[in-house]
Amino acid sequence: MSQEALQAAQERHRRGDLAGAIAAYEAILADEPARGDVWHLRALAEHQSRRLDESWASVNRALQEGGQQAATLLLAGMIAQDRGDTGTAEQTFARAALARPGWAPPLANRGQLLLELGRADEALEVLRAAGAIEPANPRIWNNTALALLHLNRVDDAQRAFEHTLTLAPLATAHFNLARVFNMRNEIARAFERAQTAVRIDPKLTDAWLLLGDLYRKQRDVDGMRRSFVTAVQVAPRHARALNSYAEFLASVGEVREAREQYRRIEAQDSSNLVAALGANLTLPQVYRDAADVEAWRREFEDGLAQLESVRERFNPPTPRDAMEQARWSNFYLAYQGRDDRELQSRYGDFVSSVVQPRFPPGAPVRPRGARERIRVGFCSHFFFNCTAGRYFSSWITRLDTSRFEPYVYYTNEWVADDTRTIAAAAAKFRHLPSRSFDLVARHILDDELDILVYPELGMHGQTFAMAAWRLAPVQVAGWGHPVTTGLPNIDYFVSCTAMEPEGAQAHYREKLVTLPGLGTHYGLPPVAEAGDRAAFQLPADANLYLVPQSLFKIHPDNDELLARVIEADPRARLVVFAAHYDAINTAFHRRLSAAFGPRGLSVDDRVIFLPYMTHGEYLRVNASCDVMLDTLHWSGGNTSLDAIASGLPIVTHPGRFMRGRQSAAMLRMAGVDELVVEDSDAYVALATVLGNDQARRSEISLRLKERRNTLFSRDEPIRALEQFLTGVATR
């Protein structure tokens, strides 16, 4: 082999002509197949070309011909990692470190891998060893800071990221500081760092996506659009950027545009499952009318059939890819007011067929041997101050710890008061933000649970997909999203006895289990003092009818009912809460106008749209209103409990499914059955009588307050939950 030929090949490699370099290396190896150094170079070029199987074969030949050289072992570890063989990658990085003591790169790479595997404590130790060798290496410092962040040592992580920036102006360090400030809800500082990151590196896609999410928190549609569009422009084949832009379009009410964007992604890559799901299953938040609901439902059914017919297209190579691609939940389907068991079961089978074969290898899950305490895991993305946090924290905090060992897996970055309360009550609290869900699943498997509980399947796409795996001998869904999951690996659905209709088992694929009362120990909500209407620009002389549900929960079947109440009471004003985005508000306004117009009513004159507000502000609005109008098909949950606690009368017409019967059950438990009506005429009559009869309102309000202890701060549901958990664990 001439030295000139090798130099020419390397020059092609340096210029980025990877195909030419590989061909040149092949020509050299055809004459001298025992050249380990050339096999190494060929493996490097193939790896850079993402020809992973070929590069793996070449790097192993390099090790065979050239000996266990540290640099070749390092490359082999990197290739193994990219092929998804993390076990081999970790071992090979360790061998590279032994082959060349005092060399930082294999330690740095092993530390980064351990971090990605969720083993942050081990990663921190290895990265600190690498940093001791190269104390001025900014990338090692950045990853050390990430390890600290994953260990919830947020202050230490912030200091480490800031030290990284004293060594080099790394865009990734600014981006990670933006993440820290976002976790703390310091939005202005998060913006500053994220914007600095994209100024330094305009192609840092993750920073553009974070900016989009930060603009989302500010309800700034233009800022969101700019950020997500830029992310797509700088990385036109970046799957998460492409899908995030489509998700943005759907979230702001541009549903047809979202479907078209998903179709464009699908045309580029037919194996992109997220795009296929979006193109076929995306639903609007607000429908034009009842006929529009049916049209979209047919479209959903057709889309599901299309996905089932091309199931073999979706063959993600690794568990991580499977989880990323299957991150979808049919959240808005449940608001159509229909029986979703068949569609959810078909979807559950579909997503399971994609996810289950990509499960990481390991021992099959079997019932555990006898333990002193039953080990129950709780996995959620919503253990903070929200509906799920309020409803289900007591399932953890009030369990009898002499009999149960609660393990908690929390996947959200946001840590709130409810989060800290839950963490303090857990035998083991694993905070796993921004982790791939195959790694979350591995943590759950390693903990050898007896039972795994998902409180609200259907509200978070990746959690829903993860529930398709069998991670514990018994798997349970709570009613945080009160519709069957349809997943074959969810054994039980836990609901409330009083809220379920007769024959409710037919609505669930899982075995239905019901608990007494509210199904949880729900503390008495704070109660605002008498409302100050002027503070919210509410008219002092009107009868205010509160409709507190999000607009996507208000089915078109409610429109006539609301219009009839307003028509029957000349002093009536509806009080509703606007969505975050104008397109959704416009669609709802147009639909409500179609019901109001024929009655000579004006939505602008008779409906008050209030902006987003804190829970404390909402309670003051609650105290300012006269009557709460519960919605058909999807009744109040937290909003009804807030109303009952404050003594606000609720008029409700229970529906066919549990999700439309919660308010009725609460009122009956509180002994105020007369607020539960059986038809629309009775609904309108009772609502308008209450709106105009202050004495009757006051009498009902007093009874609600006197009887509210039948609902709040009750431990009977927790004792029943313990009995259920004990029974299924022993079986």
JSON list of N, CA and C in Angstrom, two decimals, residues 631-655:
[
{"chain": "A", "resi": 631, "resn": "THR", "atom": "N", "xyz": [-72.32, 20.34, 32.76]},
{"chain": "A", "resi": 631, "resn": "THR", "atom": "CA", "xyz": [-72.39, 20.07, 31.33]},
{"chain": "A", "resi": 631, "resn": "THR", "atom": "C", "xyz": [-72.76, 18.61, 31.07]},
{"chain": "A", "resi": 632, "resn": "LEU", "atom": "N", "xyz": [-73.51, 18.40, 29.97]},
{"chain": "A", "resi": 632, "resn": "LEU", "atom": "CA", "xyz": [-73.90, 17.05, 29.55]},
{"chain": "A", "resi": 632, "resn": "LEU", "atom": "C", "xyz": [-72.69, 16.28, 29.06]},
{"chain": "A", "resi": 633, "resn": "HIS", "atom": "N", "xyz": [-72.72, 14.99, 29.22]},
{"chain": "A", "resi": 633, "resn": "HIS", "atom": "CA", "xyz": [-71.72, 14.04, 28.74]},
{"chain": "A", "resi": 633, "resn": "HIS", "atom": "C", "xyz": [-70.42, 14.07, 29.53]},
{"chain": "A", "resi": 634, "resn": "TRP", "atom": "N", "xyz": [-70.00, 15.27, 29.99]},
{"chain": "A", "resi": 634, "resn": "TRP", "atom": "CA", "xyz": [-68.77, 15.37, 30.77]},
{"chain": "A", "resi": 634, "resn": "TRP", "atom": "C", "xyz": [-69.04, 16.35, 31.91]},
{"chain": "A", "resi": 635, "resn": "SER", "atom": "N", "xyz": [-69.27, 15.82, 33.08]},
{"chain": "A", "resi": 635, "resn": "SER", "atom": "CA", "xyz": [-69.66, 16.67, 34.20]},
{"chain": "A", "resi": 635, "resn": "SER", "atom": "C", "xyz": [-68.43, 17.22, 34.91]},
{"chain": "A", "resi": 636, "resn": "GLY", "atom": "N", "xyz": [-68.69, 18.08, 35.87]},
{"chain": "A", "resi": 636, "resn": "GLY", "atom": "CA", "xyz": [-67.60, 18.63, 36.67]},
{"chain": "A", "resi": 636, "resn": "GLY", "atom": "C", "xyz": [-66.98, 17.57, 37.57]},
{"chain": "A", "resi": 637, "resn": "GLY", "atom": "N", "xyz": [-65.71, 17.74, 37.88]},
{"chain": "A", "resi": 637, "resn": "GLY", "atom": "CA", "xyz": [-65.00, 16.92, 38.85]},
{"chain": "A", "resi": 637, "resn": "GLY", "atom": "C", "xyz": [-64.47, 17.83, 39.94]},
{"chain": "A", "resi": 638, "resn": "ASN", "atom": "N", "xyz": [-63.26, 18.34, 39.74]},
{"chain": "A", "resi": 638, "resn": "ASN", "atom": "CA", "xyz": [-62.72, 19.33, 40.68]},
{"chain": "A", "resi": 638, "resn": "ASN", "atom": "C", "xyz": [-63.61, 20.56, 40.79]},
{"chain": "A", "resi": 639, "resn": "THR", "atom": "N", "xyz": [-64.16, 21.00, 39.65]},
{"chain": "A", "resi": 639, "resn": "THR", "atom": "CA", "xyz": [-64.99, 22.20, 39.68]},
{"chain": "A", "resi": 639, "resn": "THR", "atom": "C", "xyz": [-66.24, 21.98, 40.52]},
{"chain": "A", "resi": 640, "resn": "SER", "atom": "N", "xyz": [-66.81, 20.78, 40.46]},
{"chain": "A", "resi": 640, "resn": "SER", "atom": "CA", "xyz": [-68.00, 20.49, 41.28]},
{"chain": "A", "resi": 640, "resn": "SER", "atom": "C", "xyz": [-67.63, 20.43, 42.75]},
{"chain": "A", "resi": 641, "resn": "LEU", "atom": "N", "xyz": [-66.48, 19.86, 43.06]},
{"chain": "A", "resi": 641, "resn": "LEU", "atom": "CA", "xyz": [-66.06, 19.81, 44.46]},
{"chain": "A", "resi": 641, "resn": "LEU", "atom": "C", "xyz": [-65.80, 21.21, 45.00]},
{"chain": "A", "resi": 642, "resn": "ASP", "atom": "N", "xyz": [-65.21, 22.08, 44.17]},
{"chain": "A", "resi": 642, "resn": "ASP", "atom": "CA", "xyz": [-65.02, 23.48, 44.59]},
{"chain": "A", "resi": 642, "resn": "ASP", "atom": "C", "xyz": [-66.37, 24.15, 44.85]},
{"chain": "A", "resi": 643, "resn": "ALA", "atom": "N", "xyz": [-67.34, 23.87, 43.98]},
{"chain": "A", "resi": 643, "resn": "ALA", "atom": "CA", "xyz": [-68.67, 24.48, 44.13]},
{"chain": "A", "resi": 643, "resn": "ALA", "atom": "C", "xyz": [-69.35, 23.98, 45.40]},
{"chain": "A", "resi": 644, "resn": "ILE", "atom": "N", "xyz": [-69.32, 22.68, 45.65]},
{"chain": "A", "resi": 644, "resn": "ILE", "atom": "CA", "xyz": [-69.97, 22.11, 46.83]},
{"chain": "A", "resi": 644, "resn": "ILE", "atom": "C", "xyz": [-69.32, 22.66, 48.10]},
{"chain": "A", "resi": 645, "resn": "ALA", "atom": "N", "xyz": [-67.99, 22.74, 48.09]},
{"chain": "A", "resi": 645, "resn": "ALA", "atom": "CA", "xyz": [-67.29, 23.25, 49.28]},
{"chain": "A", "resi": 645, "resn": "ALA", "atom": "C", "xyz": [-67.71, 24.68, 49.60]},
{"chain": "A", "resi": 646, "resn": "SER", "atom": "N", "xyz": [-67.96, 25.47, 48.56]},
{"chain": "A", "resi": 646, "resn": "SER", "atom": "CA", "xyz": [-68.32, 26.87, 48.78]},
{"chain": "A", "resi": 646, "resn": "SER", "atom": "C", "xyz": [-69.82, 27.09, 48.90]},
{"chain": "A", "resi": 647, "resn": "GLY", "atom": "N", "xyz": [-70.61, 26.01, 48.69]},
{"chain": "A", "resi": 647, "resn": "GLY", "atom": "CA", "xyz": [-72.06, 26.14, 48.80]},
{"chain": "A", "resi": 647, "resn": "GLY", "atom": "C", "xyz": [-72.73, 26.65, 47.55]},
{"chain": "A", "resi": 648, "resn": "LEU", "atom": "N", "xyz": [-72.06, 26.59, 46.38]},
{"chain": "A", "resi": 648, "resn": "LEU", "atom": "CA", "xyz": [-72.67, 27.04, 45.13]},
{"chain": "A", "resi": 648, "resn": "LEU", "atom": "C", "xyz": [-73.56, 25.93, 44.57]},
{"chain": "A", "resi": 649, "resn": "PRO", "atom": "N", "xyz": [-74.87, 26.18, 44.39]},
{"chain": "A", "resi": 649, "resn": "PRO", "atom": "CA", "xyz": [-75.76, 25.13, 43.85]},
{"chain": "A", "resi": 649, "resn": "PRO", "atom": "C", "xyz": [-75.35, 24.72, 42.43]},
{"chain": "A", "resi": 650, "resn": "ILE", "atom": "N", "xyz": [-75.41, 23.43, 42.17]},
{"chain": "A", "resi": 650, "resn": "ILE", "atom": "CA", "xyz": [-75.08, 22.88, 40.85]},
{"chain": "A", "resi": 650, "resn": "ILE", "atom": "C", "xyz": [-76.34, 22.23, 40.30]},
{"chain": "A", "resi": 651, "resn": "VAL", "atom": "N", "xyz": [-76.68, 22.51, 39.06]},
{"chain": "A", "resi": 651, "resn": "VAL", "atom": "CA", "xyz": [-77.76, 21.80, 38.38]},
{"chain": "A", "resi": 651, "resn": "VAL", "atom": "C", "xyz": [-77.12, 20.82, 37.41]},
{"chain": "A", "resi": 652, "resn": "THR", "atom": "N", "xyz": [-77.47, 19.54, 37.54]},
{"chain": "A", "resi": 652, "resn": "THR", "atom": "CA", "xyz": [-76.82, 18.53, 36.70]},
{"chain": "A", "resi": 652, "resn": "THR", "atom": "C", "xyz": [-77.83, 17.53, 36.16]},
{"chain": "A", "resi": 653, "resn": "HIS", "atom": "N", "xyz": [-77.57, 17.08, 34.95]},
{"chain": "A", "resi": 653, "resn": "HIS", "atom": "CA", "xyz": [-78.37, 16.04, 34.29]},
{"chain": "A", "resi": 653, "resn": "HIS", "atom": "C", "xyz": [-77.41, 14.91, 33.97]},
{"chain": "A", "resi": 654, "resn": "PRO", "atom": "N", "xyz": [-77.40, 13.83, 34.76]},
{"chain": "A", "resi": 654, "resn": "PRO", "atom": "CA", "xyz": [-76.38, 12.79, 34.60]},
{"chain": "A", "resi": 654, "resn": "PRO", "atom": "C", "xyz": [-76.48, 12.09, 33.24]},
{"chain": "A", "resi": 655, "resn": "GLY", "atom": "N", "xyz": [-75.34, 11.68, 32.75]},
{"chain": "A", "resi": 655, "resn": "GLY", "atom": "CA", "xyz": [-75.26, 11.05, 31.44]},
{"chain": "A", "resi": 655, "resn": "GLY", "atom": "C", "xyz": [-75.19, 9.54, 31.52]}
]
